[in-house]
Coordinates of C-alpha atoms in Angstrom, one line a residue:
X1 CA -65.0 -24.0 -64.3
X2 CA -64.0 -24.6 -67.8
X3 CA -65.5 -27.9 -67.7
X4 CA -69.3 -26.9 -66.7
X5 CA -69.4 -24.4 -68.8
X6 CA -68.3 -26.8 -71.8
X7 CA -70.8 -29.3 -71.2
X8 CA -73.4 -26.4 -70.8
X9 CA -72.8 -25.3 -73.9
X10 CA -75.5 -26.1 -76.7
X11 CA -75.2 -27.6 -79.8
X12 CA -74.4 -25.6 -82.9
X13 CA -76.9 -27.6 -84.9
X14 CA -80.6 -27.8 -84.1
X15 CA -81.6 -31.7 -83.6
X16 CA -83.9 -31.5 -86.4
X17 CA -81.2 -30.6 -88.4
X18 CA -78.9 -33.1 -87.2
X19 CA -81.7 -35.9 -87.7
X20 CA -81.8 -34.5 -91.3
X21 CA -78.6 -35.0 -91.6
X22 CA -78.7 -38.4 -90.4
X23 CA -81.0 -39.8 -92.9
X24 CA -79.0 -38.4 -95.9
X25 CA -76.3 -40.3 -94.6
X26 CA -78.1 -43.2 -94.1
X27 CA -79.4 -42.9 -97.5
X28 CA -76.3 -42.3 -99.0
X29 CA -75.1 -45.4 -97.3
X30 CA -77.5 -47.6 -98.6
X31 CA -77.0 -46.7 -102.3
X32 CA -73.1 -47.3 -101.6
X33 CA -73.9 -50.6 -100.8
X34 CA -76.9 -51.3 -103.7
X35 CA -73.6 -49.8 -105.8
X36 CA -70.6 -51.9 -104.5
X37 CA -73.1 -55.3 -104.6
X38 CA -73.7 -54.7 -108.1
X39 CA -70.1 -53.7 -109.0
X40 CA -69.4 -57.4 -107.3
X41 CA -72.0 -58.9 -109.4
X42 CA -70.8 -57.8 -112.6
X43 CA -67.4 -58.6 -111.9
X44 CA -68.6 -61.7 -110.9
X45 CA -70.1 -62.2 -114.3
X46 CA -67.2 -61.1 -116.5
X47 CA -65.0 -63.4 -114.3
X48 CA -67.0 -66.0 -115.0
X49 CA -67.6 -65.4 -118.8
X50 CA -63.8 -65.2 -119.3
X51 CA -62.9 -68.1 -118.2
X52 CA -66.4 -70.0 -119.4
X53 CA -67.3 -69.2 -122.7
X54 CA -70.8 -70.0 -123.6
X55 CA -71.7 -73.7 -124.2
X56 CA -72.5 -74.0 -128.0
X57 CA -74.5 -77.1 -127.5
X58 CA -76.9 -77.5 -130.5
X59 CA -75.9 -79.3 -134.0
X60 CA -73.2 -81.5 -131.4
X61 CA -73.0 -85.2 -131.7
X62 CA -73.3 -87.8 -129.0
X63 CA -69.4 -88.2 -129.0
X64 CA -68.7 -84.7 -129.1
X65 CA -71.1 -84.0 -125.7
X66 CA -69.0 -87.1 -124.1
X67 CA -65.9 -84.8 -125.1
X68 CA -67.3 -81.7 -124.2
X69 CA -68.1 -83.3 -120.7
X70 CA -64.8 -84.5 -120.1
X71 CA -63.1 -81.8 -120.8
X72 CA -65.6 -80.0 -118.6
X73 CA -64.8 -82.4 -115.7
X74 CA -61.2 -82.0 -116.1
X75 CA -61.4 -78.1 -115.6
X76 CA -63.7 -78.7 -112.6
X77 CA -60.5 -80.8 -111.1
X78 CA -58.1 -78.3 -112.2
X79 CA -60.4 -75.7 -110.5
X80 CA -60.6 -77.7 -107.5
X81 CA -57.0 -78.2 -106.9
X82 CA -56.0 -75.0 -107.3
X83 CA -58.8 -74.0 -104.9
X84 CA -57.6 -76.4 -102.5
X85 CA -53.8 -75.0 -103.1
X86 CA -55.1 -71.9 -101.8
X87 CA -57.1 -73.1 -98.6
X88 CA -53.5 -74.5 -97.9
X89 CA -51.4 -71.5 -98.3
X90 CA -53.8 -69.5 -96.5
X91 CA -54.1 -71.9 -93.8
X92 CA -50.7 -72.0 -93.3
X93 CA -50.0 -68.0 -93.5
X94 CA -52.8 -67.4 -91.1
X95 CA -50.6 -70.4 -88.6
X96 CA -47.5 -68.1 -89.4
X97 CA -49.2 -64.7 -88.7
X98 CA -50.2 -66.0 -85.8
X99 CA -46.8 -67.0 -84.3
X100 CA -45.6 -63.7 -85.3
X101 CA -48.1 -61.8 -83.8
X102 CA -47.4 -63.9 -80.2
X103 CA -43.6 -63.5 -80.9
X104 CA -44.5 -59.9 -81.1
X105 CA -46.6 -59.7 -78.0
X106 CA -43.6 -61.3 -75.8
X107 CA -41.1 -58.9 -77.3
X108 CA -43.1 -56.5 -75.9
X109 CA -43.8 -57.9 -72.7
X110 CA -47.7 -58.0 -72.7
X111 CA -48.3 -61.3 -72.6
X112 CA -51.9 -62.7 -71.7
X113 CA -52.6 -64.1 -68.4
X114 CA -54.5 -67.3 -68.8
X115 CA -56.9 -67.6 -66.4
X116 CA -56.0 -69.9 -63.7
X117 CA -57.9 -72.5 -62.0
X118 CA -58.3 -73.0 -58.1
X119 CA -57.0 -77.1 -58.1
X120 CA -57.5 -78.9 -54.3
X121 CA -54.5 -80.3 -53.8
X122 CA -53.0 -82.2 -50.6
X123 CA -49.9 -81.3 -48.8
X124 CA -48.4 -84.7 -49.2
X125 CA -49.1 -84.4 -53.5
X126 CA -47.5 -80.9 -53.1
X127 CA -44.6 -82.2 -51.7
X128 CA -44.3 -85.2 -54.0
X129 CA -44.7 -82.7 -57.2
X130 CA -42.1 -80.5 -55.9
X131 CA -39.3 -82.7 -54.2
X132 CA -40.3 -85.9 -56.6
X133 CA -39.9 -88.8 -55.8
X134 CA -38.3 -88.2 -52.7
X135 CA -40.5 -87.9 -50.3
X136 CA -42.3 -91.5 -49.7
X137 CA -43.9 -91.5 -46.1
X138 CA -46.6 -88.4 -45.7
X139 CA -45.8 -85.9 -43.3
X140 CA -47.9 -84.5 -40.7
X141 CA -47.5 -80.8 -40.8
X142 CA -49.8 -80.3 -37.1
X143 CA -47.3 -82.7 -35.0
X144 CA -44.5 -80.3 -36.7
X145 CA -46.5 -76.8 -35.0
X146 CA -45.2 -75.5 -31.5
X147 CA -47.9 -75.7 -28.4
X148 CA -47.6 -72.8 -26.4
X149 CA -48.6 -73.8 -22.7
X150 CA -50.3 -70.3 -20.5
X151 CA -49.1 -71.0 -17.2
X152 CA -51.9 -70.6 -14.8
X153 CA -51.9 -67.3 -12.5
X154 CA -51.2 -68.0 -8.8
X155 CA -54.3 -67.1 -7.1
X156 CA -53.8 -66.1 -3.4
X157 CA -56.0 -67.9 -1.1
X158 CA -59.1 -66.3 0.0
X159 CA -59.0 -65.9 3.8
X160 CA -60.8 -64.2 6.3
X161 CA -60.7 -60.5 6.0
X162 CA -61.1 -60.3 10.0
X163 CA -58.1 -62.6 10.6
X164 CA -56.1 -59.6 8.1
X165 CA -57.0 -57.0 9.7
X166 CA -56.1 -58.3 13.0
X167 CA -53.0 -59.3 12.0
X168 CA -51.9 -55.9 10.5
X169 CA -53.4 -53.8 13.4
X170 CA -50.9 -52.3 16.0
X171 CA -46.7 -52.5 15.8
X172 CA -46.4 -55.8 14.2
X173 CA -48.6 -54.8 11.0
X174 CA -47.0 -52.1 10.2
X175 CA -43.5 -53.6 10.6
X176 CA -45.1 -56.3 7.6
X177 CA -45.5 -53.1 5.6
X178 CA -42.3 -51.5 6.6
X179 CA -40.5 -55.0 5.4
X180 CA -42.6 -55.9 2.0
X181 CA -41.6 -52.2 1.4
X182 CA -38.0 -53.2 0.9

């Protein structure tokens, strides 16, 4: 009873209200979002200006640009192999969390079931994966089965009925019947 009369119960707010509610959320969300993508942007750009300072390129001499470029190049490398220092180490943490997390799943006993494949295999190849090599010759399972014979019903002979009742009429029926009593 409890439950009818919980899910007959109305809302507490009207559903303009609630769809008034919903768009202020949904504006709120999106100016979160303008917020954090900015936020990221000007991080971006002090990161960037911290480590770059701004080319001072006019008044420079042919051999100073050549210098300037090389020692440009030389950060790009230095840049680059730390980059690539990084992929590794993540790489290999993410290879180590997951080993963890499967070590973790068969402490607990939950392991997941791979799904298995129906495979058409023959009796003689079952027996040669299971015993080895020690089964050469195949073997014929049907010769192997029992044959159960029905033995036939003995069916009495279909005589005259005249002849029968003949026969069983006076004294000497009845002593027949008397006998195939005992």
């Amino acid at each position: 009873m409890l439950s009818v009369a919980l899910l007959q119960r109305k809302p507490k707010i009207s559903a303009s209200r609630r769809l008034a509610l919903k768009t202020k959320l949904l504006k709120m969300a999106t100016g979160m979002l303008e917020k954090e993508r900015e936020d990221k942007k000007h991080e971006r750009e002090a990161m960037l200006s911290e480590r770059l300072p701004p080319l001072q390129l006019s008044g420079l001499s042919l051999q100073d640009l050549q210098a300037l470029c090389k020692e440009l190049h030389h950060k790009i490398d230095v840049t680059d192999e730390e980059r690539y220092d990084i992929e590794a180490k993540v790489l290999k943490n993410d290879k180590e969390i997951e080993n963890l997390a499967s070590k973790v799943m068969e402490l607990k006993g939950k392991m997941k079931r791979p799904a298995l494949k129906r495979v058409k295999i023959s009796a003689d190849a079952m027996l040669g994966a299971l015993l080895g090599a020690k089964v050469k010759e195949s073997v014929d399972f049907k010769a192997n089965l029992k044959t159960v014979k029905k033995e036939e019903e003995k069916k009495e002979e279909v005589t005259d009925w005249r002849k029968n009742v003949e026969a069983m009429s006076g004294m000497e029926g009845r002593k027949k019947l008397f006998d195939a009593g005992q």
